Amino acid sequence: SQPLTYALFHHSFNYSSLDILAQARINQWYDQVSKLPEVKYTLPSYKLGETPLYFENNSVLTNFNKKASTAPVSLDEVSVTRFDFINKLSMPMKLAFLEFTPFVKDRQIIYDKGADGESLPVNTVFYAGADLSTKFYRIYNIKTNVLGLGLNGLRHIVTPTIGYSYNHAPTIQNNKLKQIDSVDLLTSGNAANLGLSNKLQVKRKDKKGKEVTVDFLDVNVSTTYSFAVSAK
């Protein structure tokens, strides 16, 4: 076991959130990445006025520092600041009984220096794709309090989904970056995502005696199929 030592501050705004993480290496005999600090801002899908468009933003500013567990300087040691921000624009629409959501996404990653210690331009990745889903449900008239479940009606919801996403190769090759996590290993992508959700919902009374709907069970199965890209 290699326990992490950290302090996390979270604050929720009306429609977004801010997280500040301070994670330090306390045990000197471990190879561990310190984040002093990591500041993360999250804006979920937000409707833009009277338009059919929705905007989403995830921004993370991190100061990384990694030292080897041994005294001599190691080639694996890292000291770099990275600003990773993602902007996504989507337009959900209804096609008969299907929910169709095309989207475009732009990712900008800024490093204070590369693997050789020199400055780098902005690393840019562009994404495009679409998600397709629908829902089927059936209601069962089940009322029981066996094992304290407090079931008062049961609804089974099945949600199949399929999505497609493409992104071009980052503008900076990953061999020019210090490798910290998956963000520094981004490559071009061309994949389909398949998913199936089975959800059971029940009606229960809250503390005030008001009847509310509660997710009783939620089982999700998903897989990703990556299309081969032939080299030119």
PDB file of C-alpha atoms in Angstrom, residues 42-202:
ATOM      1  CA  THR A  42     -15.923  22.254 -13.807  1.00  0.00           C
ATOM      2  CA  LEU A  43     -18.866  23.675 -15.729  1.00  0.00           C
ATOM      3  CA  PRO A  44     -21.388  20.941 -16.687  1.00  0.00           C
ATOM      4  CA  SER A  45     -23.442  21.128 -19.864  1.00  0.00           C
ATOM      5  CA  TYR A  46     -25.039  24.595 -19.773  1.00  0.00           C
ATOM      6  CA  LYS A  47     -27.712  25.887 -22.187  1.00  0.00           C
ATOM      7  CA  LEU A  48     -26.667  29.016 -24.059  1.00  0.00           C
ATOM      8  CA  GLY A  49     -29.622  31.364 -23.780  1.00  0.00           C
ATOM      9  CA  GLU A  50     -32.476  30.665 -26.203  1.00  0.00           C
ATOM     10  CA  THR A  51     -30.257  28.715 -28.599  1.00  0.00           C
ATOM     11  CA  PRO A  52     -30.327  24.894 -28.915  1.00  0.00           C
ATOM     12  CA  LEU A  53     -26.610  24.815 -28.022  1.00  0.00           C
ATOM     13  CA  TYR A  54     -25.047  23.603 -24.783  1.00  0.00           C
ATOM     14  CA  PHE A  55     -21.573  24.561 -23.549  1.00  0.00           C
ATOM     15  CA  GLU A  56     -19.319  22.569 -21.230  1.00  0.00           C
ATOM     16  CA  ASN A  57     -15.919  23.414 -19.758  1.00  0.00           C
ATOM     17  CA  ASN A  58     -13.320  21.521 -17.728  1.00  0.00           C
ATOM     18  CA  SER A  59     -10.142  23.364 -16.776  1.00  0.00           C
ATOM     19  CA  VAL A  60      -7.276  21.962 -14.698  1.00  0.00           C
ATOM     20  CA  LEU A  61      -4.117  23.822 -13.657  1.00  0.00           C
ATOM     21  CA  THR A  62      -1.529  21.570 -11.991  1.00  0.00           C
ATOM     22  CA  ASN A  63       1.990  22.040 -10.711  1.00  0.00           C
ATOM     23  CA  PHE A  64       3.587  18.562 -10.834  1.00  0.00           C
ATOM     24  CA  ASN A  65       6.691  17.506  -8.972  1.00  0.00           C
ATOM     25  CA  LYS A  66       7.995  13.959  -8.904  1.00  0.00           C
ATOM     26  CA  LYS A  67      11.150  12.770  -7.142  1.00  0.00           C
ATOM     27  CA  ALA A  68      12.711   9.342  -7.125  1.00  0.00           C
ATOM     28  CA  SER A  69      12.859   7.296  -3.939  1.00  0.00           C
ATOM     29  CA  THR A  70      16.670   7.113  -4.105  1.00  0.00           C
ATOM     30  CA  ALA A  71      19.088   9.919  -3.380  1.00  0.00           C
ATOM     31  CA  PRO A  72      20.723  10.286  -6.839  1.00  0.00           C
ATOM     32  CA  VAL A  73      18.902  12.376  -9.424  1.00  0.00           C
ATOM     33  CA  SER A  74      16.744  10.168 -11.662  1.00  0.00           C
ATOM     34  CA  LEU A  75      15.740  10.661 -15.291  1.00  0.00           C
ATOM     35  CA  ASP A  76      12.171   9.947 -14.179  1.00  0.00           C
ATOM     36  CA  GLU A  77      12.051  13.058 -12.004  1.00  0.00           C
ATOM     37  CA  VAL A  78       9.501  15.610 -13.168  1.00  0.00           C
ATOM     38  CA  SER A  79       8.910  19.274 -12.399  1.00  0.00           C
ATOM     39  CA  VAL A  80       6.384  20.844 -14.740  1.00  0.00           C
ATOM     40  CA  THR A  81       3.287  23.046 -14.690  1.00  0.00           C
ATOM     41  CA  ARG A  82       0.417  22.089 -16.993  1.00  0.00           C
ATOM     42  CA  PHE A  83      -2.809  23.910 -17.858  1.00  0.00           C
ATOM     43  CA  ASP A  84      -5.357  21.606 -19.497  1.00  0.00           C
ATOM     44  CA  PHE A  85      -8.692  23.077 -20.543  1.00  0.00           C
ATOM     45  CA  ILE A  86     -11.477  21.511 -22.599  1.00  0.00           C
ATOM     46  CA  ASN A  87     -14.381  23.340 -24.241  1.00  0.00           C
ATOM     47  CA  LYS A  88     -17.283  21.326 -25.637  1.00  0.00           C
ATOM     48  CA  LEU A  89     -20.247  22.509 -27.694  1.00  0.00           C
ATOM     49  CA  SER A  90     -23.198  20.178 -28.281  1.00  0.00           C
ATOM     50  CA  MET A  91     -26.710  20.384 -29.747  1.00  0.00           C
ATOM     51  CA  PRO A  92     -29.134  17.761 -28.380  1.00  0.00           C
ATOM     52  CA  MET A  93     -32.154  17.029 -30.552  1.00  0.00           C
ATOM     53  CA  LYS A  94     -35.030  14.582 -30.802  1.00  0.00           C
ATOM     54  CA  LEU A  95     -35.288  12.269 -33.814  1.00  0.00           C
ATOM     55  CA  ALA A  96     -38.560  10.333 -33.421  1.00  0.00           C
ATOM     56  CA  PHE A  97     -37.952   8.266 -30.261  1.00  0.00           C
ATOM     57  CA  LEU A  98     -34.164   8.779 -30.384  1.00  0.00           C
ATOM     58  CA  GLU A  99     -32.015  11.325 -28.562  1.00  0.00           C
ATOM     59  CA  PHE A 100     -29.296  12.551 -30.951  1.00  0.00           C
ATOM     60  CA  THR A 101     -26.458  14.791 -29.764  1.00  0.00           C
ATOM     61  CA  PRO A 102     -23.706  15.902 -32.169  1.00  0.00           C
ATOM     62  CA  PHE A 103     -20.765  17.727 -30.588  1.00  0.00           C
ATOM     63  CA  VAL A 104     -17.412  19.362 -31.212  1.00  0.00           C
ATOM     64  CA  LYS A 105     -14.698  19.733 -28.606  1.00  0.00           C
ATOM     65  CA  ASP A 106     -11.462  21.679 -28.421  1.00  0.00           C
ATOM     66  CA  ARG A 107      -8.661  20.789 -26.004  1.00  0.00           C
ATOM     67  CA  GLN A 108      -5.759  23.133 -25.294  1.00  0.00           C
ATOM     68  CA  ILE A 109      -2.830  21.957 -23.137  1.00  0.00           C
ATOM     69  CA  ILE A 110      -0.160  24.436 -22.082  1.00  0.00           C
ATOM     70  CA  TYR A 111       3.185  23.337 -20.562  1.00  0.00           C
ATOM     71  CA  ASP A 112       5.739  25.638 -18.983  1.00  0.00           C
ATOM     72  CA  LYS A 113       8.462  23.462 -20.534  1.00  0.00           C
ATOM     73  CA  GLY A 114       8.966  20.283 -22.528  1.00  0.00           C
ATOM     74  CA  ALA A 115      11.025  17.157 -21.895  1.00  0.00           C
ATOM     75  CA  ASP A 116      14.216  19.023 -22.893  1.00  0.00           C
ATOM     76  CA  GLY A 117      13.466  21.954 -20.594  1.00  0.00           C
ATOM     77  CA  GLU A 118      12.672  24.298 -23.480  1.00  0.00           C
ATOM     78  CA  SER A 119       9.382  26.174 -23.963  1.00  0.00           C
ATOM     79  CA  LEU A 120       6.625  24.660 -26.123  1.00  0.00           C
ATOM     80  CA  PRO A 121       3.715  25.972 -28.180  1.00  0.00           C
ATOM     81  CA  VAL A 122       0.171  25.117 -27.123  1.00  0.00           C
ATOM     82  CA  ASN A 123      -0.732  21.455 -27.595  1.00  0.00           C
ATOM     83  CA  THR A 124      -4.093  21.374 -29.418  1.00  0.00           C
ATOM     84  CA  VAL A 125      -6.504  18.489 -29.982  1.00  0.00           C
ATOM     85  CA  PHE A 126      -9.804  18.768 -31.865  1.00  0.00           C
ATOM     86  CA  TYR A 127     -12.666  16.316 -31.326  1.00  0.00           C
ATOM     87  CA  ALA A 128     -15.968  15.720 -33.151  1.00  0.00           C
ATOM     88  CA  GLY A 129     -18.652  13.084 -32.828  1.00  0.00           C
ATOM     89  CA  ALA A 130     -22.219  12.261 -31.883  1.00  0.00           C
ATOM     90  CA  ASP A 131     -24.170  10.271 -29.302  1.00  0.00           C
ATOM     91  CA  LEU A 132     -27.410   8.376 -29.937  1.00  0.00           C
ATOM     92  CA  SER A 133     -29.657   6.901 -27.257  1.00  0.00           C
ATOM     93  CA  THR A 134     -33.232   5.983 -26.394  1.00  0.00           C
ATOM     94  CA  LYS A 135     -35.169   4.689 -23.393  1.00  0.00           C
ATOM     95  CA  PHE A 136     -37.624   1.870 -22.802  1.00  0.00           C
ATOM     96  CA  TYR A 137     -39.378   1.315 -19.507  1.00  0.00           C
ATOM     97  CA  ARG A 138     -41.943  -0.855 -17.795  1.00  0.00           C
ATOM     98  CA  ILE A 139     -43.751  -0.301 -14.498  1.00  0.00           C
ATOM     99  CA  TYR A 140     -44.415  -3.120 -12.022  1.00  0.00           C
ATOM    100  CA  ASN A 141     -46.991  -2.814  -9.274  1.00  0.00           C
ATOM    101  CA  ILE A 142     -44.849  -4.149  -6.440  1.00  0.00           C
ATOM    102  CA  LYS A 143     -45.401  -3.094  -2.842  1.00  0.00           C
ATOM    103  CA  THR A 144     -43.324  -4.679  -0.098  1.00  0.00           C
ATOM    104  CA  ASN A 145     -41.152  -3.811   2.864  1.00  0.00           C
ATOM    105  CA  VAL A 146     -39.146  -7.045   2.921  1.00  0.00           C
ATOM    106  CA  LEU A 147     -35.638  -6.417   4.319  1.00  0.00           C
ATOM    107  CA  GLY A 148     -36.670  -2.825   4.893  1.00  0.00           C
ATOM    108  CA  LEU A 149     -36.630  -2.036   1.170  1.00  0.00           C
ATOM    109  CA  GLY A 150     -39.843  -0.007   1.327  1.00  0.00           C
ATOM    110  CA  LEU A 151     -40.826  -0.675  -2.276  1.00  0.00           C
ATOM    111  CA  ASN A 152     -43.907   1.139  -3.498  1.00  0.00           C
ATOM    112  CA  GLY A 153     -43.967   0.518  -7.230  1.00  0.00           C
ATOM    113  CA  LEU A 154     -41.023  -0.471  -9.408  1.00  0.00           C
ATOM    114  CA  ARG A 155     -39.939   0.992 -12.745  1.00  0.00           C
ATOM    115  CA  HIS A 156     -37.412  -0.771 -14.993  1.00  0.00           C
ATOM    116  CA  ILE A 157     -35.629   1.564 -17.457  1.00  0.00           C
ATOM    117  CA  VAL A 158     -33.427   0.224 -20.260  1.00  0.00           C
ATOM    118  CA  THR A 159     -31.205   2.762 -22.040  1.00  0.00           C
ATOM    119  CA  PRO A 160     -29.103   1.585 -25.015  1.00  0.00           C
ATOM    120  CA  THR A 161     -26.531   4.098 -26.274  1.00  0.00           C
ATOM    121  CA  ILE A 162     -24.088   4.344 -29.142  1.00  0.00           C
ATOM    122  CA  GLY A 163     -21.569   7.082 -29.703  1.00  0.00           C
ATOM    123  CA  TYR A 164     -18.867   7.941 -32.197  1.00  0.00           C
ATOM    124  CA  SER A 165     -15.861  10.167 -31.570  1.00  0.00           C
ATOM    125  CA  TYR A 166     -12.914  11.254 -33.680  1.00  0.00           C
ATOM    126  CA  ASN A 167      -9.928  13.358 -32.705  1.00  0.00           C
ATOM    127  CA  HIS A 168      -6.895  14.355 -34.709  1.00  0.00           C
ATOM    128  CA  ALA A 169      -3.365  13.810 -33.418  1.00  0.00           C
ATOM    129  CA  PRO A 170      -2.101  16.386 -30.902  1.00  0.00           C
ATOM    130  CA  THR A 171      -0.014  19.174 -32.395  1.00  0.00           C
ATOM    131  CA  ILE A 172       2.902  18.178 -30.106  1.00  0.00           C
ATOM    132  CA  GLN A 173       4.301  14.654 -30.216  1.00  0.00           C
ATOM    133  CA  ASN A 174       4.281  12.981 -26.813  1.00  0.00           C
ATOM    134  CA  ASN A 175       8.013  12.168 -26.985  1.00  0.00           C
ATOM    135  CA  LYS A 176       8.610  15.912 -26.504  1.00  0.00           C
ATOM    136  CA  LEU A 177       6.725  15.866 -23.182  1.00  0.00           C
ATOM    137  CA  LYS A 178       7.573  14.652 -19.711  1.00  0.00           C
ATOM    138  CA  GLN A 179       5.286  11.657 -19.183  1.00  0.00           C
ATOM    139  CA  ILE A 180       3.106  12.144 -16.099  1.00  0.00           C
ATOM    140  CA  ASP A 181      -0.279  10.637 -16.912  1.00  0.00           C
ATOM    141  CA  SER A 182      -2.612   9.822 -19.817  1.00  0.00           C
ATOM    142  CA  VAL A 183      -2.912  13.508 -20.812  1.00  0.00           C
ATOM    143  CA  ASP A 184       0.712  13.423 -21.973  1.00  0.00           C
ATOM    144  CA  LEU A 185       0.091  10.275 -24.040  1.00  0.00           C
ATOM    145  CA  LEU A 186      -2.773  11.555 -26.188  1.00  0.00           C
ATOM    146  CA  THR A 187      -2.880  10.257 -29.755  1.00  0.00           C
ATOM    147  CA  SER A 188      -5.349  10.394 -32.636  1.00  0.00           C
ATOM    148  CA  GLY A 189      -8.563   8.459 -32.031  1.00  0.00           C
ATOM    149  CA  ASN A 190     -11.416   7.008 -34.056  1.00  0.00           C
ATOM    150  CA  ALA A 191     -13.807   4.914 -31.996  1.00  0.00           C
ATOM    151  CA  ALA A 192     -17.395   3.869 -31.349  1.00  0.00           C
ATOM    152  CA  ASN A 193     -18.752   3.508 -27.821  1.00  0.00           C
ATOM    153  CA  LEU A 194     -21.564   1.053 -27.059  1.00  0.00           C
ATOM    154  CA  GLY A 195     -23.450   1.056 -23.777  1.00  0.00           C
ATOM    155  CA  LEU A 196     -26.475  -0.493 -22.087  1.00  0.00           C
ATOM    156  CA  SER A 197     -27.966   0.759 -18.837  1.00  0.00           C
ATOM    157  CA  ASN A 198     -30.489  -1.142 -16.727  1.00  0.00           C
ATOM    158  CA  LYS A 199     -31.990   0.940 -13.951  1.00  0.00           C
ATOM    159  CA  LEU A 200     -34.577   0.087 -11.294  1.00  0.00           C
ATOM    160  CA  GLN A 201     -36.433   2.976  -9.691  1.00  0.00           C
ATOM    161  CA  VAL A 202     -38.773   2.859  -6.690  1.00  0.00           C
TER     162      VAL A 202
END
